[in-house]
Amino acid sequence: MDPMSISTSSASWKSGDGVSDQFPAGLRVLVVDDDPTCLRILEKMLRNCLYEVTKCSRAEVALKLLRDNKDGFDVVISDVHMPDMDGFKLLEHIGLEMDLPVIMMSADDSKNVVMKGVTHGACDYLIKPVRMEALKNIWQHVVRKKKHEWKDKDYEQSGSVEDGERQQKPSEDVDYSSSANEGNWKSSKKRKDEEDEGDERDDTSTLKKPRVVWSVELHQQFVTAVNQLGIDKAVPKKILELMNVPGLTRENVASHLQKYRLYLKRLSGQHHNGLGNSFMGPTDPTFGPMSSLNGLELQALTSTGQLPPQSLATIQAAALGRVANNKSAVSVPLVDQRNIFSFESPKIRFVEGQQQHNNNKQVNLLHGIPTNMDSKQLAALHQSAQSFGNINMPIHSQSTQSNSVMGQMVQPQSRAQILNEINGSHALNIPSSVGQPVFSQAIPSAVLGRNGIDNVRVQTHASVSQPSALVDFSRSQRAEFPGNNTFSKGSGGFIPNYDVFSDLNQNRTDDWGLQSVGSAFDAPQHSNLQGRLDVAPSVLVQPGFSSDQRRGHVRTPSGNKVAFSAADGLGNNTNLGQQIKAEDMGFQNGLFPDQFGQDDLMSALLKPQQEGLVPVESDFGFDGYHLDNLPV
Amino acid sequence: MQRQLANMKQSLFDQGYLDEQFIQLEELQDDTNPNFVEEVVTLYYRDSVRLIQNIENALDKNPLDFAKLDSHMHQFKGSSSSIGARKVKIECTQFREYCRAGNGEGCKRTFQQVKKEYATLKKKLEAYFQFARQAGPVEKACRPK
């Protein structure tokens, strides 16, 4: 057998068109476990099931494999305890970037760990030693996931969303399946806002995987509803009722809620230990993908030029800390740079928030914060965004881009769309942990350098400190939300990365108003952000960058690195760390979609990171803006 | 000879050295991988050396880092359980109990037991495989699954 065959032999069934006669034979499984004995046994068992097995003993290698072979695998099985990367982090990454079903396994059968698996979006949790029977049925998760996606999509379709783009977005820009995110973003925007934000991307027409696009507004409504009910009491049914959105199903809400909780959990990360596992909704495999968008989204945004330069400047400025004046609102978006993966989506959202003008909905980025933010906050954000834009300029080689990026970010929906497209919806989920304004200072520069995305980060950072209003939301929210990051899925609003920055900012909690925003992002991308929610603010910012990327500017990947590291630094929470990493990567991808193999970047990023970013937090230097480091 | 082999195996089960998981391994053995079980067991004994070393090192530290000990043991336990090493696994569980209780002495004592069971099983399995090889392929075909 050819273990490495990433062939598309199973493609037929994978596409969801139907199940081939051979199904589930040929299912392409990637199994990750640091224990060689277990790995060998699993490999043999899976082969006996007639699956195509690829085994891997390191999480980073696994990620690289996944990134290098988009659509090369159908399901991933991973151990929880691994030396180089926590299994849950890997789970998040995969969720954000690739939106593949992930099955966790461990000898540990304690309830908390199993719960953790579930809340992080694992499709299943197997207790070791794994038996053949358990493996035989893993294919059901793949089918279910696809089916779920289709179902969601249908809903969306009915809403006359144009999402088409969502899924289709070619991955050229984005290595990961961000395309889906992008599409989501776009479509959500369209659907929800029906405005012409300038959705450039409106082309998607073939939704491959129907998903509910959680636009900023929608997310905002969602967050409002959740807040009203109280995170503990927020059940999908009630949320659905409160939201009163036609065409939205309880399942949509449930899965979104799941992500959101995860997101919040991540944000609060260290604050809350017991958060969230209560996510309610069915475990939504799509949870992961959301985050990936973030980086991409920004790029998309940037590239699309949607964001008016000034917003970008504002954002940047905000990020840099200028935000002080601005008003916190901005901070939110910036945060997410880091989370490239997931943040991207949120970023977009954030940006939107910034751009008041585009839609008022934009503010929605903050949507998570609906309670706190109101238009004026958004305006503040906007302003911040603007300032950021300035900041970004220097950093980005493409100065114009930066601005545009920023501008884009600010721009409401359109940006998000762009980003979505680019990123494929990193689900800007704003990390609940937003509280990490940390990056406000350091990040901006660092972030900016990266590719614009960096800027975003920076900004977020700055904004983080600022938008107390936003933060408030997050703060309070955080506590409530278990931190399910399910939210990130598309919610773009979350800026998971932001958490990373938190070190820089104290406000973290406040800024996370973005969280809500993140939700908005959720829709499109599901994959991403699960974990990313942390950086909500930055996420928003990012979108701008994404656009930049799109333009084809080649941002120095290093930028991503920076962001990445920053992310690490911020990543106090493990989640963050992961996210950031992932985000960075995602971001990178988003940024340079055309140019770089995101994988490379990511790999590069990953390498240093190995563990998760922990150390980075302070080291990263968000404190000091690593602009210099950023090659930009 | 085959009967002897079967008896050997049966006694390993009866005495509780091996559990159901070992049978799973045997079921995986087929023509394409005729020595699968032995291969896996060999892999285990090779890799577990470092896991055991990790625990030894951790036990030498002062003060003891129970979290780390628990983590290392978790790894080792997972590995051992995957080949069906029942007694080893039981001792590992006991070790983890002591870790959670913060009982350093208990940990050290139990670890000695772990190593003892580990070594005993190794000898028994080595004998078993050697015998199996002598018994020849025919025996394999007849081996009850």
PDB file of C-alpha atoms in Angstrom, chain A residues 193-360:
ATOM      1  CA  ASP A 193     -26.580  42.974   4.539  1.00  0.00           C
ATOM      2  CA  GLU A 194     -27.793  43.004   1.143  1.00  0.00           C
ATOM      3  CA  GLU A 195     -25.835  46.018   0.783  1.00  0.00           C
ATOM      4  CA  ASP A 196     -23.412  46.558  -1.650  1.00  0.00           C
ATOM      5  CA  GLU A 197     -20.558  46.818   0.228  1.00  0.00           C
ATOM      6  CA  GLY A 198     -18.571  46.280  -2.519  1.00  0.00           C
ATOM      7  CA  ASP A 199     -18.465  42.787  -2.327  1.00  0.00           C
ATOM      8  CA  GLU A 200     -16.169  42.154  -4.910  1.00  0.00           C
ATOM      9  CA  ARG A 201     -16.247  38.773  -4.630  1.00  0.00           C
ATOM     10  CA  ASP A 202     -19.530  37.978  -5.306  1.00  0.00           C
ATOM     11  CA  ASP A 203     -18.931  35.498  -7.701  1.00  0.00           C
ATOM     12  CA  THR A 204     -19.287  32.465  -5.795  1.00  0.00           C
ATOM     13  CA  SER A 205     -21.973  30.619  -7.113  1.00  0.00           C
ATOM     14  CA  THR A 206     -21.288  27.154  -6.436  1.00  0.00           C
ATOM     15  CA  LEU A 207     -21.534  26.547  -2.909  1.00  0.00           C
ATOM     16  CA  LYS A 208     -20.028  23.352  -2.378  1.00  0.00           C
ATOM     17  CA  LYS A 209     -20.698  23.177   1.161  1.00  0.00           C
ATOM     18  CA  PRO A 210     -23.607  25.088   2.284  1.00  0.00           C
ATOM     19  CA  ARG A 211     -23.109  26.701   5.536  1.00  0.00           C
ATOM     20  CA  VAL A 212     -24.761  29.355   7.383  1.00  0.00           C
ATOM     21  CA  VAL A 213     -22.774  32.399   7.000  1.00  0.00           C
ATOM     22  CA  TRP A 214     -22.483  34.170  10.180  1.00  0.00           C
ATOM     23  CA  SER A 215     -22.143  37.673   9.119  1.00  0.00           C
ATOM     24  CA  VAL A 216     -21.265  40.343  11.475  1.00  0.00           C
ATOM     25  CA  GLU A 217     -24.781  41.327  11.953  1.00  0.00           C
ATOM     26  CA  LEU A 218     -25.962  37.889  12.427  1.00  0.00           C
ATOM     27  CA  HIS A 219     -23.287  37.233  14.865  1.00  0.00           C
ATOM     28  CA  GLN A 220     -24.103  40.354  16.646  1.00  0.00           C
ATOM     29  CA  GLN A 221     -27.628  39.256  16.970  1.00  0.00           C
ATOM     30  CA  PHE A 222     -26.433  35.978  18.199  1.00  0.00           C
ATOM     31  CA  VAL A 223     -24.227  37.463  20.793  1.00  0.00           C
ATOM     32  CA  THR A 224     -26.917  39.779  21.904  1.00  0.00           C
ATOM     33  CA  ALA A 225     -29.236  36.899  22.325  1.00  0.00           C
ATOM     34  CA  VAL A 226     -26.685  34.909  24.199  1.00  0.00           C
ATOM     35  CA  ASN A 227     -25.960  37.767  26.477  1.00  0.00           C
ATOM     36  CA  GLN A 228     -29.545  38.292  27.144  1.00  0.00           C
ATOM     37  CA  LEU A 229     -30.014  34.747  28.097  1.00  0.00           C
ATOM     38  CA  GLY A 230     -26.807  34.528  29.946  1.00  0.00           C
ATOM     39  CA  ILE A 231     -24.116  32.273  28.680  1.00  0.00           C
ATOM     40  CA  ASP A 232     -25.070  29.511  30.955  1.00  0.00           C
ATOM     41  CA  LYS A 233     -28.615  29.557  29.975  1.00  0.00           C
ATOM     42  CA  ALA A 234     -28.111  30.207  26.370  1.00  0.00           C
ATOM     43  CA  VAL A 235     -29.654  27.289  24.625  1.00  0.00           C
ATOM     44  CA  PRO A 236     -29.872  27.181  20.885  1.00  0.00           C
ATOM     45  CA  LYS A 237     -33.591  27.137  20.889  1.00  0.00           C
ATOM     46  CA  LYS A 238     -33.920  30.253  22.936  1.00  0.00           C
ATOM     47  CA  ILE A 239     -31.177  31.969  21.100  1.00  0.00           C
ATOM     48  CA  LEU A 240     -32.891  31.162  17.899  1.00  0.00           C
ATOM     49  CA  GLU A 241     -36.068  32.627  19.167  1.00  0.00           C
ATOM     50  CA  LEU A 242     -34.436  35.751  20.349  1.00  0.00           C
ATOM     51  CA  MET A 243     -32.598  36.214  17.179  1.00  0.00           C
ATOM     52  CA  ASN A 244     -35.639  35.728  15.135  1.00  0.00           C
ATOM     53  CA  VAL A 245     -33.853  35.276  11.919  1.00  0.00           C
ATOM     54  CA  PRO A 246     -35.826  33.588   9.251  1.00  0.00           C
ATOM     55  CA  GLY A 247     -34.198  30.617   7.763  1.00  0.00           C
ATOM     56  CA  LEU A 248     -31.879  30.073  10.646  1.00  0.00           C
ATOM     57  CA  THR A 249     -32.159  26.712  12.258  1.00  0.00           C
ATOM     58  CA  ARG A 250     -31.549  25.573  15.704  1.00  0.00           C
ATOM     59  CA  GLU A 251     -28.708  23.492  14.418  1.00  0.00           C
ATOM     60  CA  ASN A 252     -27.050  26.483  12.928  1.00  0.00           C
ATOM     61  CA  VAL A 253     -27.311  28.264  16.168  1.00  0.00           C
ATOM     62  CA  ALA A 254     -26.190  25.279  18.094  1.00  0.00           C
ATOM     63  CA  SER A 255     -23.069  24.798  16.133  1.00  0.00           C
ATOM     64  CA  HIS A 256     -22.349  28.438  16.204  1.00  0.00           C
ATOM     65  CA  LEU A 257     -22.857  28.477  19.892  1.00  0.00           C
ATOM     66  CA  GLN A 258     -20.489  25.674  20.299  1.00  0.00           C
ATOM     67  CA  LYS A 259     -17.842  27.537  18.521  1.00  0.00           C
ATOM     68  CA  TYR A 260     -18.577  30.626  20.370  1.00  0.00           C
ATOM     69  CA  ARG A 261     -18.230  28.950  23.653  1.00  0.00           C
ATOM     70  CA  LEU A 262     -14.995  27.506  22.653  1.00  0.00           C
ATOM     71  CA  TYR A 263     -13.924  30.844  21.577  1.00  0.00           C
ATOM     72  CA  LEU A 264     -14.854  32.411  24.780  1.00  0.00           C
ATOM     73  CA  LYS A 265     -13.203  29.712  26.594  1.00  0.00           C
ATOM     74  CA  ARG A 266     -10.107  30.350  24.765  1.00  0.00           C
ATOM     75  CA  LEU A 267     -10.239  33.937  25.445  1.00  0.00           C
ATOM     76  CA  SER A 268     -10.712  33.534  29.019  1.00  0.00           C
ATOM     77  CA  GLY A 269      -8.296  30.804  28.757  1.00  0.00           C
ATOM     78  CA  GLN A 270      -6.604  31.092  31.921  1.00  0.00           C
ATOM     79  CA  HIS A 271      -9.287  32.904  33.540  1.00  0.00           C
ATOM     80  CA  HIS A 272     -11.836  30.405  33.331  1.00  0.00           C
ATOM     81  CA  ASN A 273     -11.090  26.977  33.869  1.00  0.00           C
ATOM     82  CA  GLY A 274     -14.197  25.396  33.667  1.00  0.00           C
ATOM     83  CA  LEU A 275     -15.675  27.127  30.940  1.00  0.00           C
ATOM     84  CA  GLY A 276     -17.426  25.887  28.616  1.00  0.00           C
ATOM     85  CA  ASN A 277     -17.807  22.782  27.709  1.00  0.00           C
ATOM     86  CA  SER A 278     -21.243  23.200  27.758  1.00  0.00           C
ATOM     87  CA  PHE A 279     -21.550  24.036  24.289  1.00  0.00           C
ATOM     88  CA  MET A 280     -24.642  23.011  23.156  1.00  0.00           C
ATOM     89  CA  GLY A 281     -25.255  22.371  19.781  1.00  0.00           C
ATOM     90  CA  PRO A 282     -24.063  19.391  18.052  1.00  0.00           C
ATOM     91  CA  THR A 283     -20.463  19.215  17.739  1.00  0.00           C
ATOM     92  CA  ASP A 284     -19.882  20.882  14.632  1.00  0.00           C
ATOM     93  CA  PRO A 285     -16.968  19.679  12.794  1.00  0.00           C
ATOM     94  CA  THR A 286     -16.848  22.739  10.835  1.00  0.00           C
ATOM     95  CA  PHE A 287     -15.873  24.423  13.858  1.00  0.00           C
ATOM     96  CA  GLY A 288     -12.353  24.433  13.009  1.00  0.00           C
ATOM     97  CA  PRO A 289     -12.231  26.056   9.757  1.00  0.00           C
ATOM     98  CA  MET A 290     -13.315  29.298  10.855  1.00  0.00           C
ATOM     99  CA  SER A 291     -10.216  30.541  12.147  1.00  0.00           C
ATOM    100  CA  SER A 292      -8.200  30.010   9.204  1.00  0.00           C
ATOM    101  CA  LEU A 293      -9.934  32.736   7.673  1.00  0.00           C
ATOM    102  CA  ASN A 294      -8.644  35.375   9.693  1.00  0.00           C
ATOM    103  CA  GLY A 295      -5.447  35.835   8.100  1.00  0.00           C
ATOM    104  CA  LEU A 296      -6.904  35.324   4.856  1.00  0.00           C
ATOM    105  CA  GLU A 297      -9.660  37.536   5.381  1.00  0.00           C
ATOM    106  CA  LEU A 298      -7.542  40.334   6.087  1.00  0.00           C
ATOM    107  CA  GLN A 299      -5.749  39.713   3.075  1.00  0.00           C
ATOM    108  CA  ALA A 300      -8.772  39.544   1.173  1.00  0.00           C
ATOM    109  CA  LEU A 301      -9.818  42.683   2.580  1.00  0.00           C
ATOM    110  CA  THR A 302      -6.645  44.231   1.934  1.00  0.00           C
ATOM    111  CA  SER A 303      -6.413  43.129  -1.467  1.00  0.00           C
ATOM    112  CA  THR A 304      -9.743  44.066  -2.355  1.00  0.00           C
ATOM    113  CA  GLY A 305      -8.864  47.384  -1.331  1.00  0.00           C
ATOM    114  CA  GLN A 306     -12.051  47.525   0.294  1.00  0.00           C
ATOM    115  CA  LEU A 307     -10.761  49.066   3.268  1.00  0.00           C
ATOM    116  CA  PRO A 308     -10.201  52.582   2.859  1.00  0.00           C
ATOM    117  CA  PRO A 309      -6.709  53.441   3.591  1.00  0.00           C
ATOM    118  CA  GLN A 310      -7.657  55.598   6.285  1.00  0.00           C
ATOM    119  CA  SER A 311      -9.381  52.989   8.136  1.00  0.00           C
ATOM    120  CA  LEU A 312      -6.390  50.990   7.878  1.00  0.00           C
ATOM    121  CA  ALA A 313      -4.429  53.773   9.173  1.00  0.00           C
ATOM    122  CA  THR A 314      -6.769  54.154  11.910  1.00  0.00           C
ATOM    123  CA  ILE A 315      -6.540  50.665  12.756  1.00  0.00           C
ATOM    124  CA  GLN A 316      -2.928  50.719  12.655  1.00  0.00           C
ATOM    125  CA  ALA A 317      -2.638  53.720  14.664  1.00  0.00           C
ATOM    126  CA  ALA A 318      -4.932  52.248  17.030  1.00  0.00           C
ATOM    127  CA  ALA A 319      -2.949  49.223  17.178  1.00  0.00           C
ATOM    128  CA  LEU A 320       0.093  51.045  17.787  1.00  0.00           C
ATOM    129  CA  GLY A 321      -1.290  52.390  20.732  1.00  0.00           C
ATOM    130  CA  ARG A 322      -2.470  55.480  19.388  1.00  0.00           C
ATOM    131  CA  VAL A 323      -5.620  54.028  19.805  1.00  0.00           C
ATOM    132  CA  ALA A 324      -5.717  55.415  23.068  1.00  0.00           C
ATOM    133  CA  ASN A 325      -7.638  58.056  21.685  1.00  0.00           C
ATOM    134  CA  ASN A 326      -9.515  56.119  19.453  1.00  0.00           C
ATOM    135  CA  LYS A 327     -11.566  54.342  21.231  1.00  0.00           C
ATOM    136  CA  SER A 328     -11.272  51.065  21.903  1.00  0.00           C
ATOM    137  CA  ALA A 329     -13.384  49.906  19.321  1.00  0.00           C
ATOM    138  CA  VAL A 330     -10.534  49.583  17.152  1.00  0.00           C
ATOM    139  CA  SER A 331      -8.586  47.489  19.297  1.00  0.00           C
ATOM    140  CA  VAL A 332     -10.764  44.798  18.726  1.00  0.00           C
ATOM    141  CA  PRO A 333      -9.990  44.237  15.258  1.00  0.00           C
ATOM    142  CA  LEU A 334      -6.446  44.445  15.480  1.00  0.00           C
ATOM    143  CA  VAL A 335      -6.068  41.751  17.701  1.00  0.00           C
ATOM    144  CA  ASP A 336      -6.507  39.281  15.331  1.00  0.00           C
ATOM    145  CA  GLN A 337      -3.743  39.460  13.217  1.00  0.00           C
ATOM    146  CA  ARG A 338      -2.233  36.873  14.924  1.00  0.00           C
ATOM    147  CA  ASN A 339      -4.660  34.451  14.688  1.00  0.00           C
ATOM    148  CA  ILE A 340      -4.265  34.337  11.218  1.00  0.00           C
ATOM    149  CA  PHE A 341      -6.046  31.345  11.034  1.00  0.00           C
ATOM    150  CA  SER A 342      -9.053  31.978  12.627  1.00  0.00           C
ATOM    151  CA  PHE A 343      -8.740  35.468  13.073  1.00  0.00           C
ATOM    152  CA  GLU A 344      -8.951  36.261   9.707  1.00  0.00           C
ATOM    153  CA  SER A 345     -12.510  35.973   9.729  1.00  0.00           C
ATOM    154  CA  PRO A 346     -12.954  37.923  12.735  1.00  0.00           C
ATOM    155  CA  LYS A 347     -10.739  40.422  11.448  1.00  0.00           C
ATOM    156  CA  ILE A 348     -12.776  41.074   8.664  1.00  0.00           C
ATOM    157  CA  ARG A 349     -15.474  41.591  10.824  1.00  0.00           C
ATOM    158  CA  PHE A 350     -13.693  43.844  12.844  1.00  0.00           C
ATOM    159  CA  VAL A 351     -12.763  45.854  10.107  1.00  0.00           C
ATOM    160  CA  GLU A 352     -16.152  46.139   9.269  1.00  0.00           C
ATOM    161  CA  GLY A 353     -16.886  47.467  12.491  1.00  0.00           C
ATOM    162  CA  GLN A 354     -14.367  49.979  11.880  1.00  0.00           C
ATOM    163  CA  GLN A 355     -15.751  51.108   8.853  1.00  0.00           C
ATOM    164  CA  GLN A 356     -18.710  52.516  10.049  1.00  0.00           C
ATOM    165  CA  HIS A 357     -19.443  53.859   6.883  1.00  0.00           C
ATOM    166  CA  ASN A 358     -19.719  50.786   5.077  1.00  0.00           C
ATOM    167  CA  ASN A 359     -22.282  49.384   6.998  1.00  0.00           C
ATOM    168  CA  ASN A 360     -23.189  50.077  10.247  1.00  0.00           C
TER     169      ASN A 360
END
